[in-house]
Amino acid sequence: MTEGRRTPQSTQRQDGLADEATGWVPDRGDLAYDTTRKCVGVVVALPVDTDTTIFHLRPEGGGDGWTAPLGRLRQHTDTHMLPTTGEAQR
């Protein structure tokens, strides 16, 4: 890898290491980045709520929810947000 260039995979690995170092665990209402689905969701249920080891998430604006284990979730940061349209930034 070239010095100073970061791939999405290296960014994801670095974010994951930072989460592990801080011991971040999502709480109800937190925004979490799902590394498999490559999207951000609101945590709506914790493992303790469902007597399982998975978190339940929904898109921030509403929609169909999904589940994810802690190992797939990272603390949400702006680096996870990718442009969704072809419009130029103002």
PDB file of N, CA and C in Angstrom, residues 12-68:
ATOM      1  N   GLN A  12     -11.618   0.446   7.420  1.00  0.00           N
ATOM      2  CA  GLN A  12     -12.495  -0.407   8.219  1.00  0.00           C
ATOM      3  C   GLN A  12     -11.698  -1.117   9.305  1.00  0.00           C
ATOM      4  N   ARG A  13     -10.520  -1.667   8.964  1.00  0.00           N
ATOM      5  CA  ARG A  13      -9.678  -2.341   9.952  1.00  0.00           C
ATOM      6  C   ARG A  13      -9.243  -1.379  11.043  1.00  0.00           C
ATOM      7  N   GLN A  14      -8.830  -0.181  10.659  1.00  0.00           N
ATOM      8  CA  GLN A  14      -8.376   0.800  11.628  1.00  0.00           C
ATOM      9  C   GLN A  14      -9.521   1.224  12.551  1.00  0.00           C
ATOM     10  N   ASP A  15     -10.710   1.432  11.993  1.00  0.00           N
ATOM     11  CA  ASP A  15     -11.874   1.785  12.811  1.00  0.00           C
ATOM     12  C   ASP A  15     -12.191   0.656  13.789  1.00  0.00           C
ATOM     13  N   GLY A  16     -12.104  -0.579  13.324  1.00  0.00           N
ATOM     14  CA  GLY A  16     -12.380  -1.723  14.189  1.00  0.00           C
ATOM     15  C   GLY A  16     -11.398  -1.818  15.335  1.00  0.00           C
ATOM     16  N   LEU A  17     -10.130  -1.572  15.053  1.00  0.00           N
ATOM     17  CA  LEU A  17      -9.123  -1.582  16.116  1.00  0.00           C
ATOM     18  C   LEU A  17      -9.386  -0.484  17.127  1.00  0.00           C
ATOM     19  N   ALA A  18      -9.803   0.675  16.651  1.00  0.00           N
ATOM     20  CA  ALA A  18     -10.114   1.775  17.553  1.00  0.00           C
ATOM     21  C   ALA A  18     -11.302   1.420  18.441  1.00  0.00           C
ATOM     22  N   ASP A  19     -12.323   0.785  17.878  1.00  0.00           N
ATOM     23  CA  ASP A  19     -13.487   0.369  18.658  1.00  0.00           C
ATOM     24  C   ASP A  19     -13.083  -0.635  19.730  1.00  0.00           C
ATOM     25  N   GLU A  20     -12.237  -1.606  19.362  1.00  0.00           N
ATOM     26  CA  GLU A  20     -11.790  -2.596  20.335  1.00  0.00           C
ATOM     27  C   GLU A  20     -10.976  -1.941  21.440  1.00  0.00           C
ATOM     28  N   ALA A  21     -10.142  -0.981  21.073  1.00  0.00           N
ATOM     29  CA  ALA A  21      -9.282  -0.307  22.057  1.00  0.00           C
ATOM     30  C   ALA A  21     -10.116   0.493  23.057  1.00  0.00           C
ATOM     31  N   THR A  22     -11.211   1.088  22.600  1.00  0.00           N
ATOM     32  CA  THR A  22     -12.045   1.883  23.491  1.00  0.00           C
ATOM     33  C   THR A  22     -13.101   1.040  24.186  1.00  0.00           C
ATOM     34  N   GLY A  23     -13.293  -0.195  23.741  1.00  0.00           N
ATOM     35  CA  GLY A  23     -14.292  -1.063  24.329  1.00  0.00           C
ATOM     36  C   GLY A  23     -15.713  -0.627  23.991  1.00  0.00           C
ATOM     37  N   TRP A  24     -15.894   0.008  22.837  1.00  0.00           N
ATOM     38  CA  TRP A  24     -17.214   0.514  22.453  1.00  0.00           C
ATOM     39  C   TRP A  24     -18.198  -0.630  22.263  1.00  0.00           C
ATOM     40  N   VAL A  25     -19.336  -0.489  22.896  1.00  0.00           N
ATOM     41  CA  VAL A  25     -20.461  -1.407  22.712  1.00  0.00           C
ATOM     42  C   VAL A  25     -21.679  -0.535  22.457  1.00  0.00           C
ATOM     43  N   PRO A  26     -22.397  -0.758  21.364  1.00  0.00           N
ATOM     44  CA  PRO A  26     -23.540   0.092  21.049  1.00  0.00           C
ATOM     45  C   PRO A  26     -24.642  -0.018  22.097  1.00  0.00           C
ATOM     46  N   ASP A  27     -25.320   1.095  22.299  1.00  0.00           N
ATOM     47  CA  ASP A  27     -26.467   1.151  23.196  1.00  0.00           C
ATOM     48  C   ASP A  27     -27.702   1.480  22.365  1.00  0.00           C
ATOM     49  N   ARG A  28     -28.863   1.259  22.925  1.00  0.00           N
ATOM     50  CA  ARG A  28     -30.113   1.568  22.237  1.00  0.00           C
ATOM     51  C   ARG A  28     -30.103   3.035  21.809  1.00  0.00           C
ATOM     52  N   GLY A  29     -30.399   3.304  20.550  1.00  0.00           N
ATOM     53  CA  GLY A  29     -30.432   4.662  20.024  1.00  0.00           C
ATOM     54  C   GLY A  29     -29.129   5.114  19.375  1.00  0.00           C
ATOM     55  N   ASP A  30     -28.039   4.364  19.572  1.00  0.00           N
ATOM     56  CA  ASP A  30     -26.762   4.717  18.941  1.00  0.00           C
ATOM     57  C   ASP A  30     -26.803   4.442  17.443  1.00  0.00           C
ATOM     58  N   LEU A  31     -26.012   5.203  16.700  1.00  0.00           N
ATOM     59  CA  LEU A  31     -25.783   4.893  15.294  1.00  0.00           C
ATOM     60  C   LEU A  31     -24.589   3.950  15.231  1.00  0.00           C
ATOM     61  N   ALA A  32     -24.736   2.880  14.462  1.00  0.00           N
ATOM     62  CA  ALA A  32     -23.669   1.899  14.314  1.00  0.00           C
ATOM     63  C   ALA A  32     -23.479   1.576  12.841  1.00  0.00           C
ATOM     64  N   TYR A  33     -22.223   1.397  12.444  1.00  0.00           N
ATOM     65  CA  TYR A  33     -21.893   1.038  11.066  1.00  0.00           C
ATOM     66  C   TYR A  33     -21.752  -0.479  10.983  1.00  0.00           C
ATOM     67  N   ASP A  34     -22.520  -1.092  10.099  1.00  0.00           N
ATOM     68  CA  ASP A  34     -22.459  -2.533   9.880  1.00  0.00           C
ATOM     69  C   ASP A  34     -21.448  -2.790   8.767  1.00  0.00           C
ATOM     70  N   THR A  35     -20.345  -3.462   9.109  1.00  0.00           N
ATOM     71  CA  THR A  35     -19.252  -3.657   8.153  1.00  0.00           C
ATOM     72  C   THR A  35     -19.602  -4.639   7.035  1.00  0.00           C
ATOM     73  N   THR A  36     -20.562  -5.510   7.256  1.00  0.00           N
ATOM     74  CA  THR A  36     -20.965  -6.449   6.205  1.00  0.00           C
ATOM     75  C   THR A  36     -21.939  -5.801   5.232  1.00  0.00           C
ATOM     76  N   ARG A  37     -22.941  -5.133   5.766  1.00  0.00           N
ATOM     77  CA  ARG A  37     -23.937  -4.465   4.907  1.00  0.00           C
ATOM     78  C   ARG A  37     -23.440  -3.131   4.367  1.00  0.00           C
ATOM     79  N   LYS A  38     -22.364  -2.613   4.974  1.00  0.00           N
ATOM     80  CA  LYS A  38     -21.769  -1.330   4.587  1.00  0.00           C
ATOM     81  C   LYS A  38     -22.787  -0.193   4.668  1.00  0.00           C
ATOM     82  N   CYS A  39     -23.488  -0.148   5.808  1.00  0.00           N
ATOM     83  CA  CYS A  39     -24.465   0.908   6.022  1.00  0.00           C
ATOM     84  C   CYS A  39     -24.586   1.219   7.512  1.00  0.00           C
ATOM     85  N   VAL A  40     -25.191   2.362   7.784  1.00  0.00           N
ATOM     86  CA  VAL A  40     -25.379   2.827   9.154  1.00  0.00           C
ATOM     87  C   VAL A  40     -26.816   2.566   9.568  1.00  0.00           C
ATOM     88  N   GLY A  41     -26.985   2.151  10.813  1.00  0.00           N
ATOM     89  CA  GLY A  41     -28.323   1.924  11.337  1.00  0.00           C
ATOM     90  C   GLY A  41     -28.426   2.390  12.771  1.00  0.00           C
ATOM     91  N   VAL A  42     -29.652   2.576  13.215  1.00  0.00           N
ATOM     92  CA  VAL A  42     -29.926   2.932  14.606  1.00  0.00           C
ATOM     93  C   VAL A  42     -30.133   1.629  15.373  1.00  0.00           C
ATOM     94  N   VAL A  43     -29.451   1.486  16.488  1.00  0.00           N
ATOM     95  CA  VAL A  43     -29.624   0.299  17.319  1.00  0.00           C
ATOM     96  C   VAL A  43     -30.980   0.405  18.020  1.00  0.00           C
ATOM     97  N   VAL A  44     -31.868  -0.541  17.724  1.00  0.00           N
ATOM     98  CA  VAL A  44     -33.220  -0.509  18.300  1.00  0.00           C
ATOM     99  C   VAL A  44     -33.442  -1.590  19.349  1.00  0.00           C
ATOM    100  N   ALA A  45     -32.589  -2.601  19.375  1.00  0.00           N
ATOM    101  CA  ALA A  45     -32.692  -3.641  20.399  1.00  0.00           C
ATOM    102  C   ALA A  45     -31.303  -4.199  20.683  1.00  0.00           C
ATOM    103  N   LEU A  46     -31.076  -4.465  21.946  1.00  0.00           N
ATOM    104  CA  LEU A  46     -29.796  -5.005  22.407  1.00  0.00           C
ATOM    105  C   LEU A  46     -29.914  -6.511  22.606  1.00  0.00           C
ATOM    106  N   PRO A  47     -28.783  -7.214  22.649  1.00  0.00           N
ATOM    107  CA  PRO A  47     -28.844  -8.655  22.887  1.00  0.00           C
ATOM    108  C   PRO A  47     -29.614  -9.012  24.164  1.00  0.00           C
ATOM    109  N   VAL A  48     -29.476  -8.211  25.189  1.00  0.00           N
ATOM    110  CA  VAL A  48     -30.181  -8.500  26.447  1.00  0.00           C
ATOM    111  C   VAL A  48     -31.699  -8.404  26.271  1.00  0.00           C
ATOM    112  N   ASP A  49     -32.166  -7.591  25.326  1.00  0.00           N
ATOM    113  CA  ASP A  49     -33.605  -7.448  25.075  1.00  0.00           C
ATOM    114  C   ASP A  49     -34.216  -8.722  24.485  1.00  0.00           C
ATOM    115  N   THR A  50     -33.419  -9.439  23.711  1.00  0.00           N
ATOM    116  CA  THR A  50     -33.937 -10.592  22.976  1.00  0.00           C
ATOM    117  C   THR A  50     -33.336 -11.921  23.449  1.00  0.00           C
ATOM    118  N   ASP A  51     -32.522 -11.861  24.503  1.00  0.00           N
ATOM    119  CA  ASP A  51     -31.867 -13.048  25.055  1.00  0.00           C
ATOM    120  C   ASP A  51     -31.060 -13.783  23.978  1.00  0.00           C
ATOM    121  N   THR A  52     -30.351 -12.976  23.149  1.00  0.00           N
ATOM    122  CA  THR A  52     -29.493 -13.526  22.096  1.00  0.00           C
ATOM    123  C   THR A  52     -28.148 -12.805  22.166  1.00  0.00           C
ATOM    124  N   THR A  53     -27.345 -12.970  21.137  1.00  0.00           N
ATOM    125  CA  THR A  53     -26.054 -12.271  21.068  1.00  0.00           C
ATOM    126  C   THR A  53     -26.023 -11.278  19.913  1.00  0.00           C
ATOM    127  N   ILE A  54     -27.202 -10.913  19.394  1.00  0.00           N
ATOM    128  CA  ILE A  54     -27.239 -10.014  18.240  1.00  0.00           C
ATOM    129  C   ILE A  54     -27.939  -8.698  18.570  1.00  0.00           C
ATOM    130  N   PHE A  55     -27.585  -7.684  17.812  1.00  0.00           N
ATOM    131  CA  PHE A  55     -28.198  -6.363  17.907  1.00  0.00           C
ATOM    132  C   PHE A  55     -29.200  -6.220  16.768  1.00  0.00           C
ATOM    133  N   HIS A  56     -30.263  -5.478  16.993  1.00  0.00           N
ATOM    134  CA  HIS A  56     -31.256  -5.187  15.959  1.00  0.00           C
ATOM    135  C   HIS A  56     -31.089  -3.727  15.556  1.00  0.00           C
ATOM    136  N   LEU A  57     -31.032  -3.477  14.253  1.00  0.00           N
ATOM    137  CA  LEU A  57     -30.839  -2.127  13.724  1.00  0.00           C
ATOM    138  C   LEU A  57     -31.907  -1.803  12.698  1.00  0.00           C
ATOM    139  N   ARG A  58     -32.116  -0.519  12.488  1.00  0.00           N
ATOM    140  CA  ARG A  58     -33.014  -0.022  11.438  1.00  0.00           C
ATOM    141  C   ARG A  58     -32.319   1.154  10.760  1.00  0.00           C
ATOM    142  N   PRO A  59     -32.620   1.390   9.487  1.00  0.00           N
ATOM    143  CA  PRO A  59     -32.061   2.574   8.826  1.00  0.00           C
ATOM    144  C   PRO A  59     -32.484   3.837   9.583  1.00  0.00           C
ATOM    145  N   GLU A  60     -31.637   4.831   9.581  1.00  0.00           N
ATOM    146  CA  GLU A  60     -31.898   6.066  10.319  1.00  0.00           C
ATOM    147  C   GLU A  60     -33.207   6.723   9.909  1.00  0.00           C
ATOM    148  N   GLY A  61     -33.559   6.673   8.647  1.00  0.00           N
ATOM    149  CA  GLY A  61     -34.793   7.290   8.173  1.00  0.00           C
ATOM    150  C   GLY A  61     -35.994   6.363   8.199  1.00  0.00           C
ATOM    151  N   GLY A  62     -35.835   5.166   8.747  1.00  0.00           N
ATOM    152  CA  GLY A  62     -36.909   4.184   8.766  1.00  0.00           C
ATOM    153  C   GLY A  62     -36.714   3.157   7.672  1.00  0.00           C
ATOM    154  N   GLY A  63     -37.431   2.083   7.758  1.00  0.00           N
ATOM    155  CA  GLY A  63     -37.327   1.032   6.757  1.00  0.00           C
ATOM    156  C   GLY A  63     -37.138  -0.317   7.410  1.00  0.00           C
ATOM    157  N   ASP A  64     -36.821  -1.300   6.581  1.00  0.00           N
ATOM    158  CA  ASP A  64     -36.653  -2.665   7.064  1.00  0.00           C
ATOM    159  C   ASP A  64     -35.416  -2.784   7.937  1.00  0.00           C
ATOM    160  N   GLY A  65     -35.572  -3.433   9.063  1.00  0.00           N
ATOM    161  CA  GLY A  65     -34.465  -3.622   9.985  1.00  0.00           C
ATOM    162  C   GLY A  65     -33.655  -4.857   9.659  1.00  0.00           C
ATOM    163  N   TRP A  66     -32.574  -5.042  10.381  1.00  0.00           N
ATOM    164  CA  TRP A  66     -31.721  -6.208  10.225  1.00  0.00           C
ATOM    165  C   TRP A  66     -31.025  -6.489  11.550  1.00  0.00           C
ATOM    166  N   THR A  67     -30.356  -7.614  11.628  1.00  0.00           N
ATOM    167  CA  THR A  67     -29.626  -7.983  12.830  1.00  0.00           C
ATOM    168  C   THR A  67     -28.146  -8.099  12.516  1.00  0.00           C
ATOM    169  N   ALA A  68     -27.335  -7.908  13.553  1.00  0.00           N
ATOM    170  CA  ALA A  68     -25.890  -8.018  13.393  1.00  0.00           C
ATOM    171  C   ALA A  68     -25.248  -8.336  14.736  1.00  0.00           C
TER     172      ALA A  68
END
